[in-house]
Amino acid sequence: MEQETDNMRSNKICKNRREEAALFAWPWGNLHSFKYLLYGPLVARVLYAVYIDGEVKNDDWCLHILMLSGLRAFVHQLWSTFSCMLFVNRTRRINQQGVEFDQIDAEWHWDNFLILQTFAASFLYLSFPSLANLPIWDMRGVICCLMLHMGISEPLYYWLHRLLHSSSLFQQYHWLHHSSKVLHPYTAEHATFLEHILLCVVVGIPTLGTVFIGYGSIILMYGYFLVFDFLQCLGHCNVEVFPHRLFEAIPLLKYLIRPPTYHSLHHSDMGTNFCLFMPLYDKLWKTMNTNSWDLQREISSRTNSRAPDFVFLAHIVDVMSAMHSPFIYRSFSSIPFSAKPFLFPGWPITYMVMLVMWAKSKTFLFSFYYLRGRLFQTWAVPRFGFQYFLPFATEGINKQIEDAILTADKIGVKVISLAALNKNEGLNGGGTLFTNKHPNLKVRVVHGNTLTAAVILNDLPQDVEEVFLTGATSKLGRAIALYLARRKVKVLMLTLSTERFAKIQKEAPVDCQKYLVQVTKYQAAQHCKTWIIGKWMTPREQYCAPSGTHFHQFVVPPVIPFRRDCTYGKLAAMRLPDDVEGLGTCEYTMERGVVHACHAGGLVHFLEGWKHHEVGAINVDQIDVVWEAALRHGLKPL
């Protein structure tokens, strides 16, 4: 514990000194995403060969370097996907905390090492032309490479690693790798330029040594680097994948392979478990953590995970936003969603996955965070937005939601909050279908729309005298209209249904009913500059608003802003309290640390310990109560 505290203190010191250390920063660090242009000469060489010769020859080293770099990146991506699939590995996660935004940002350019090794490989090919004439396969090379790796690279890495943990070098370099609080496959490559130069030496000895001995081959080159990266990612994946019975049945494996729990102990107790892949060297030099195999047995034997205190039951919006998931692109999911060009190649695959999920899939764990020691999870119903409007899909969707509620009730969840279309009035009456069918539920079912209404209302100017409201007879529209009428604000309610309008008007106090006015056309609001949008609007309808209008919204998805002379608000949302922990995923188009108001509404319901269900029609009397409770618990308006 003392050593850990010292290292943490060292981290703070060297963060201020890192620019003084030579070879700490990457030479192309300031290029950001433009760093990929450094692959340009190799790509140009391959394209030139295709243009001149009509094909790329098998011995074209540029093509092999590019292909190997791509495959190595793909290995890391697959491990990242596995590591973030909470619905698959939650019981075997070693560190139960979540990867936060700061760590994701720090590891954003984890693939810098591929560019470095691409340069190194290019230099070697140009220096030793014979490297371009390797045979496809030579079995003798595998044996030779294994001997060089086990006999030279493993002990060399061990002692280099111990050297990097010396006081001086740790403060100058190695602290960066240990600054990642929760291990992730990308953490394996999160290190300084100097450390990756040293790693080039470690991987170069077995590969180049085998080639210079005369047993090199193309398959060996591909195989060694891919297996090396595979084992690096394995050790940093934060999920124990090996059954403990394997090591009990074959005790020798304890000295030949490093399980994820083994390396995780190095990050919590930095004076132990220094090996690369083979714990044999920790055993030889007496640095093996005594808890290594007990922890491995404990994690691999675990069958249950901690039950959440609160669940936000979301659904998938569309095919493009489905790729805004941490188990697809971790970095992309940490920023607000917007359609990016790199998503389009994945559209057909995602569409096929959607069909498979439609045919056979259950609600799954998507993400989580902690707040004041309590676990909050987001579960996703495996249905896309358009499916909620298919009449024949209604029963299946309600069955998915009902099963999620019953599961939450069974495992002891206190509150489950329904997101967006999961609480659609036409689908299940805003959740009343489930509470009526299961009157003895212990879990509280919440639609969170009371706080949604509060956020929208508190975003209006204090001196507003007139508003134009679309979606006026919806659950939210009704509550907003009644609340504003009580404040003597004139509400132009756009609806063609006189019956539904009259029903809402009668709910208002007699002296306030005159403030609710039915209109049937957008043109009726051509002089009103405060529009509250609860229904999709075409560009033509938007142009009915006068210049300077501000559009407040509670329509999903938000309207596309066409008016440059007007302003558009985002969907109702609130910022989570400052003491939230383990949050590393953005909720759809929300900014970091911001959640939809219905999510926040369920959160407030839990924090307040309210025992009632919040389903069906919104209780207008509760709007101010819920708003004040949200502020009291540290949630903030945007």
Coordinates of N, CA, C and O in Angstrom, one line a residue, residues 519-634:
V519 N -55.0 25.5 -31.9 CA -54.7 26.0 -33.3 C -54.5 24.7 -34.1 O -54.1 23.7 -33.6
T520 N -54.8 24.9 -35.4 CA -54.7 23.7 -36.3 C -53.7 23.9 -37.4 O -53.4 23.0 -38.2
K521 N -53.0 25.0 -37.4 CA -52.0 25.3 -38.5 C -50.8 26.0 -37.9 O -50.9 26.7 -36.9
Y522 N -49.7 25.7 -38.5 CA -48.4 26.3 -38.0 C -48.4 27.8 -38.2 O -47.8 28.5 -37.5
Q523 N -49.1 28.2 -39.2 CA -49.2 29.7 -39.5 C -49.8 30.5 -38.3 O -49.5 31.7 -38.2
A524 N -50.5 29.8 -37.4 CA -51.1 30.5 -36.3 C -50.0 31.0 -35.3 O -50.3 31.9 -34.5
A525 N -48.8 30.5 -35.4 CA -47.8 30.9 -34.5 C -46.7 31.8 -35.2 O -45.6 31.8 -34.8
Q526 N -47.1 32.4 -36.3 CA -46.1 33.2 -37.0 C -45.6 34.4 -36.3 O -44.6 35.0 -36.8
H527 N -46.2 34.8 -35.2 CA -45.7 35.9 -34.4 C -45.1 35.5 -33.0 O -44.7 36.3 -32.3
C528 N -45.1 34.2 -32.8 CA -44.6 33.6 -31.5 C -43.2 33.2 -31.7 O -42.9 32.4 -32.6
K529 N -42.3 33.6 -30.8 CA -40.9 33.3 -30.9 C -40.4 32.2 -30.0 O -39.2 31.9 -29.9
T530 N -41.3 31.6 -29.2 CA -41.0 30.5 -28.4 C -41.8 29.2 -28.8 O -43.0 29.2 -28.6
W531 N -41.1 28.3 -29.5 CA -41.8 27.1 -30.0 C -41.3 25.9 -29.1 O -40.0 25.7 -28.9
I532 N -42.2 25.1 -28.7 CA -41.8 23.8 -28.0 C -42.3 22.7 -28.9 O -43.5 22.5 -29.2
I533 N -41.3 21.9 -29.4 CA -41.5 20.9 -30.5 C -41.6 19.5 -29.9 O -40.6 19.0 -29.3
G534 N -42.8 18.9 -30.0 CA -43.0 17.5 -29.6 C -43.4 16.6 -30.7 O -43.8 15.5 -30.5
K535 N -43.2 17.1 -31.9 CA -43.6 16.4 -33.1 C -42.7 16.8 -34.2 O -42.3 17.9 -34.3
W536 N -42.3 15.8 -35.1 CA -41.4 16.1 -36.2 C -41.9 17.2 -37.1 O -43.1 17.3 -37.4
M537 N -41.0 18.0 -37.5 CA -41.3 19.2 -38.3 C -40.5 19.2 -39.6 O -39.3 18.9 -39.6
T538 N -41.2 19.5 -40.7 CA -40.5 19.6 -42.0 C -39.9 21.0 -42.1 O -40.2 21.9 -41.3
P539 N -38.9 21.2 -43.0 CA -38.4 22.5 -43.2 C -39.4 23.5 -43.5 O -39.3 24.7 -43.0
R540 N -40.4 23.2 -44.3 CA -41.5 24.1 -44.6 C -42.2 24.6 -43.4 O -42.5 25.8 -43.2
E541 N -42.5 23.7 -42.5 CA -43.2 24.0 -41.2 C -42.3 24.9 -40.3 O -42.8 25.8 -39.6
Q542 N -41.0 24.6 -40.3 CA -40.1 25.4 -39.5 C -40.1 26.9 -40.0 O -39.9 27.8 -39.2
Y543 N -40.2 27.1 -41.3 CA -40.2 28.4 -41.9 C -41.5 29.2 -41.5 O -41.6 30.4 -41.9
C544 N -42.4 28.6 -40.8 CA -43.6 29.4 -40.4 C -43.3 30.2 -39.1 O -44.0 31.1 -38.8
A545 N -42.2 29.9 -38.5 CA -41.7 30.6 -37.3 C -41.1 31.9 -37.7 O -40.4 32.0 -38.7
P546 N -41.3 33.0 -36.9 CA -40.6 34.2 -37.2 C -39.1 34.2 -36.9 O -38.7 33.3 -36.2
S547 N -38.4 35.1 -37.5 CA -37.0 35.2 -37.3 C -36.7 35.4 -35.8 O -37.4 36.2 -35.2
G548 N -35.7 34.7 -35.3 CA -35.3 34.9 -33.9 C -36.0 33.9 -33.0 O -35.8 33.9 -31.8
T549 N -36.7 33.0 -33.6 CA -37.4 31.9 -32.8 C -36.4 31.0 -32.2 O -35.4 30.6 -32.8
H550 N -36.7 30.5 -30.9 CA -35.9 29.4 -30.4 C -36.8 28.2 -30.3 O -37.9 28.2 -29.8
F551 N -36.3 27.1 -30.8 CA -37.1 25.8 -30.8 C -36.6 25.0 -29.6 O -35.5 24.4 -29.6
H552 N -37.5 24.8 -28.6 CA -37.3 23.8 -27.6 C -37.8 22.5 -28.1 O -38.8 22.4 -28.8
Q553 N -37.2 21.4 -27.7 CA -37.6 20.1 -28.3 C -37.7 19.0 -27.3 O -37.0 18.9 -26.3
F554 N -38.7 18.1 -27.5 CA -38.8 16.8 -26.8 C -39.2 15.7 -27.8 O -39.8 14.7 -27.5
V555 N -38.9 16.0 -29.1 CA -39.2 15.0 -30.1 C -38.0 14.2 -30.4 O -36.8 14.7 -30.4
V556 N -38.2 12.8 -30.6 CA -37.1 11.9 -30.9 C -37.3 11.3 -32.2 O -38.3 10.7 -32.5
P557 N -36.3 11.4 -33.1 CA -35.0 12.1 -33.0 C -35.3 13.6 -33.2 O -36.4 14.0 -33.7
P558 N -34.3 14.4 -32.7 CA -34.5 15.9 -32.8 C -34.7 16.4 -34.3 O -34.3 15.7 -35.2
V559 N -35.4 17.5 -34.4 CA -35.6 18.0 -35.8 C -34.3 18.5 -36.3 O -33.4 18.9 -35.6
I560 N -34.2 18.5 -37.6 CA -33.0 19.0 -38.3 C -33.1 20.5 -38.4 O -34.1 21.0 -38.9
P561 N -32.1 21.2 -37.9 CA -32.2 22.7 -37.9 C -31.9 23.2 -39.4 O -30.8 23.1 -39.9
F562 N -32.9 23.9 -39.9 CA -32.8 24.4 -41.2 C -32.7 26.0 -41.2 O -32.3 26.6 -42.1
R563 N -33.2 26.6 -40.1 CA -33.2 28.0 -40.0 C -32.0 28.6 -39.4 O -31.7 28.4 -38.3
R564 N -31.2 29.4 -40.2 CA -30.0 30.0 -39.7 C -30.4 31.2 -38.8 O -29.5 31.7 -38.0
D565 N -31.6 31.8 -39.0 CA -31.9 32.9 -38.2 C -32.7 32.6 -37.0 O -33.3 33.4 -36.3
C566 N -32.7 31.3 -36.6 CA -33.3 30.8 -35.4 C -32.3 29.9 -34.6 O -31.3 29.6 -35.1
T567 N -32.7 29.6 -33.4 CA -31.8 28.8 -32.6 C -32.6 27.5 -32.2 O -33.8 27.5 -32.1
Y568 N -31.8 26.4 -32.0 CA -32.5 25.1 -31.7 C -31.9 24.6 -30.4 O -30.7 24.4 -30.3
G569 N -32.8 24.2 -29.5 CA -32.3 23.5 -28.3 C -32.2 22.0 -28.5 O -32.7 21.5 -29.5
K570 N -31.4 21.4 -27.7 CA -31.2 20.0 -27.7 C -32.3 19.3 -26.9 O -33.1 19.9 -26.3
L571 N -32.3 18.0 -27.0 CA -33.3 17.2 -26.2 C -33.1 17.5 -24.7 O -32.0 17.8 -24.3
A572 N -34.2 17.4 -24.0 CA -34.1 17.7 -22.5 C -33.1 16.8 -21.9 O -33.2 15.5 -22.1
A573 N -32.2 17.3 -21.1 CA -31.1 16.5 -20.5 C -30.6 17.3 -19.3 O -30.8 18.4 -19.1
M574 N -29.8 16.5 -18.5 CA -29.2 17.1 -17.3 C -27.8 16.5 -17.1 O -27.6 15.3 -17.6
R575 N -26.9 17.2 -16.5 CA -25.6 16.8 -16.3 C -25.5 16.0 -15.0 O -26.1 16.4 -14.0
L576 N -24.9 14.8 -15.0 CA -24.8 14.0 -13.8 C -24.0 14.7 -12.7 O -23.1 15.6 -13.0
P577 N -24.1 14.3 -11.5 CA -23.3 14.9 -10.4 C -21.9 14.7 -10.6 O -21.4 13.8 -11.3
D578 N -21.1 15.6 -10.0 CA -19.6 15.6 -10.2 C -19.0 14.3 -9.7 O -17.9 13.9 -10.1
D579 N -19.6 13.7 -8.7 CA -19.0 12.5 -8.1 C -19.3 11.2 -8.8 O -19.1 10.1 -8.2
V580 N -19.8 11.2 -10.0 CA -20.1 10.0 -10.8 C -18.7 9.4 -11.1 O -17.7 10.1 -11.4
E581 N -18.7 8.0 -11.1 CA -17.4 7.3 -11.3 C -17.6 6.2 -12.4 O -18.7 5.7 -12.5
G582 N -16.5 6.0 -13.2 CA -16.6 4.9 -14.1 C -17.4 5.2 -15.4 O -17.7 4.2 -16.1
L583 N -17.6 6.4 -15.7 CA -18.4 6.8 -16.9 C -17.5 7.0 -18.1 O -16.6 7.9 -18.0
G584 N -17.7 6.3 -19.2 CA -16.9 6.5 -20.3 C -17.6 6.4 -21.6 O -17.0 6.2 -22.7
T585 N -18.9 6.5 -21.6 CA -19.8 6.4 -22.8 C -20.8 7.5 -22.8 O -21.4 7.9 -21.8
C586 N -20.9 8.1 -24.0 CA -21.9 9.2 -24.2 C -23.2 8.6 -24.5 O -23.3 7.6 -25.3
E587 N -24.3 9.2 -24.0 CA -25.6 8.7 -24.2 C -26.2 9.3 -25.5 O -26.6 10.5 -25.5
Y588 N -26.1 8.6 -26.6 CA -26.5 9.0 -27.9 C -25.9 10.4 -28.3 O -24.7 10.5 -28.3
T589 N -26.6 11.4 -28.5 CA -26.1 12.7 -28.9 C -25.7 13.6 -27.7 O -25.2 14.8 -27.9
M590 N -25.9 13.1 -26.5 CA -25.6 13.9 -25.3 C -24.0 14.1 -25.2 O -23.3 13.3 -25.6
E591 N -23.7 15.2 -24.5 CA -22.3 15.5 -24.2 C -21.8 14.5 -23.1 O -22.6 13.9 -22.5
R592 N -20.5 14.5 -22.9 CA -20.0 13.7 -21.8 C -20.5 14.1 -20.5 O -20.6 15.2 -20.1
G593 N -21.0 13.1 -19.7 CA -21.5 13.3 -18.4 C -22.9 13.8 -18.4 O -23.4 14.2 -17.3
V594 N -23.6 13.8 -19.6 CA -24.9 14.3 -19.7 C -25.8 13.2 -20.1 O -25.5 12.3 -20.9
V595 N -27.0 13.1 -19.4 CA -28.0 12.0 -19.8 C -29.3 12.7 -20.1 O -29.6 13.8 -19.7
H596 N -30.1 11.9 -20.8 CA -31.5 12.4 -21.1 C -32.3 12.6 -19.8 O -32.0 11.9 -18.8
A597 N -33.2 13.5 -19.9 CA -33.9 13.9 -18.7 C -34.7 12.7 -18.1 O -34.8 12.6 -16.9
C598 N -35.2 11.8 -19.0 CA -35.9 10.7 -18.4 C -35.0 9.7 -17.6 O -35.4 9.1 -16.7
H599 N -33.7 9.6 -18.1 CA -32.7 8.9 -17.3 C -32.5 9.6 -16.0 O -32.5 8.9 -14.9
A600 N -32.3 10.9 -16.0 CA -32.1 11.6 -14.8 C -33.3 11.5 -13.9 O -33.2 11.5 -12.7
G601 N -34.5 11.5 -14.5 CA -35.7 11.4 -13.7 C -35.8 10.1 -12.9 O -36.2 10.1 -11.7
G602 N -35.4 9.0 -13.5 CA -35.3 7.7 -12.8 C -34.3 7.7 -11.7 O -34.4 7.2 -10.6
L603 N -33.1 8.4 -12.0 CA -32.0 8.5 -11.0 C -32.5 9.3 -9.8 O -32.3 8.9 -8.7
V604 N -33.3 10.4 -10.0 CA -33.8 11.1 -8.9 C -34.8 10.3 -8.1 O -34.8 10.3 -6.8
H605 N -35.6 9.5 -8.8 CA -36.6 8.7 -8.1 C -35.9 7.7 -7.2 O -36.3 7.5 -6.0
F606 N -34.8 7.2 -7.6 CA -34.0 6.2 -6.8 C -33.3 7.0 -5.6 O -33.4 6.5 -4.5
L607 N -32.7 8.1 -5.9 CA -31.9 8.8 -4.8 C -32.9 9.3 -3.8 O -32.5 9.4 -2.6
E608 N -34.1 9.7 -4.2 CA -35.1 10.1 -3.2 C -35.7 9.0 -2.4 O -36.3 9.2 -1.3
G609 N -35.6 7.8 -2.9 CA -36.2 6.6 -2.3 C -37.7 6.6 -2.4 O -38.4 6.0 -1.5
W610 N -38.2 7.2 -3.4 CA -39.7 7.2 -3.6 C -40.2 5.8 -3.8 O -39.6 5.0 -4.6
K611 N -41.3 5.5 -3.3 CA -41.9 4.1 -3.4 C -43.0 3.9 -4.4 O -43.5 2.8 -4.6
H612 N -43.4 5.0 -5.0 CA -44.5 4.9 -6.0 C -43.9 4.7 -7.4 O -42.8 5.0 -7.7
H613 N -44.7 4.1 -8.3 CA -44.4 4.0 -9.7 C -44.7 5.4 -10.4 O -45.7 6.0 -10.0
E614 N -43.8 5.7 -11.3 CA -44.1 6.9 -12.1 C -44.4 6.5 -13.5 O -43.6 6.4 -14.4
V615 N -45.7 6.2 -13.7 CA -46.2 5.7 -15.0 C -47.4 6.4 -15.4 O -48.1 7.1 -14.6
G616 N -47.8 6.3 -16.7 CA -49.0 6.9 -17.2 C -48.9 8.4 -17.3 O -47.8 9.0 -17.6
A617 N -50.0 9.1 -17.0 CA -50.0 10.6 -17.1 C -49.1 11.2 -16.1 O -48.9 10.7 -15.0
I618 N -48.5 12.4 -16.5 CA -47.6 13.1 -15.6 C -48.4 13.9 -14.6 O -49.4 14.6 -14.9
N619 N -48.0 13.8 -13.4 CA -48.6 14.6 -12.3 C -48.0 16.0 -12.3 O -46.9 16.2 -11.9
V620 N -48.8 16.9 -12.8 CA -48.3 18.3 -12.9 C -47.8 18.9 -11.6 O -46.9 19.7 -11.5
D621 N -48.5 18.5 -10.5 CA -48.1 19.0 -9.2 C -46.7 18.5 -8.8 O -46.1 19.1 -7.9
Q622 N -46.2 17.4 -9.4 CA -44.9 16.9 -9.0 C -43.7 17.5 -9.8 O -42.6 17.2 -9.5
I623 N -44.0 18.3 -10.8 CA -43.0 18.8 -11.7 C -41.9 19.6 -10.9 O -40.7 19.4 -11.0
D624 N -42.4 20.6 -10.1 CA -41.5 21.4 -9.3 C -40.8 20.6 -8.2 O -39.6 20.8 -7.9
V625 N -41.5 19.6 -7.6 CA -40.9 18.7 -6.6 C -39.8 17.9 -7.2 O -38.7 17.8 -6.6
V626 N -39.9 17.3 -8.3 CA -38.9 16.5 -9.0 C -37.7 17.4 -9.4 O -36.5 17.0 -9.2
W627 N -38.0 18.6 -9.9 CA -36.9 19.5 -10.3 C -36.0 19.9 -9.1 O -34.8 19.9 -9.2
E628 N -36.7 20.3 -8.0 CA -35.9 20.7 -6.8 C -35.1 19.5 -6.3 O -34.0 19.7 -5.8
A629 N -35.7 18.3 -6.3 CA -35.0 17.1 -5.9 C -33.7 16.8 -6.7 O -32.7 16.5 -6.2
A630 N -33.9 17.0 -8.1 CA -32.7 16.8 -9.0 C -31.6 17.8 -8.6 O -30.4 17.4 -8.6
L631 N -31.9 19.0 -8.4 CA -30.9 20.0 -8.1 C -30.2 19.7 -6.7 O -29.0 19.8 -6.5
R632 N -31.0 19.2 -5.8 CA -30.5 18.9 -4.5 C -29.5 17.7 -4.5 O -28.6 17.7 -3.7
H633 N -29.7 16.8 -5.4 CA -28.8 15.7 -5.5 C -27.6 15.9 -6.5 O -26.9 15.0 -6.7
G634 N -27.5 17.1 -6.9 CA -26.3 17.5 -7.7 C -26.4 17.4 -9.2 O -25.4 17.6 -9.9

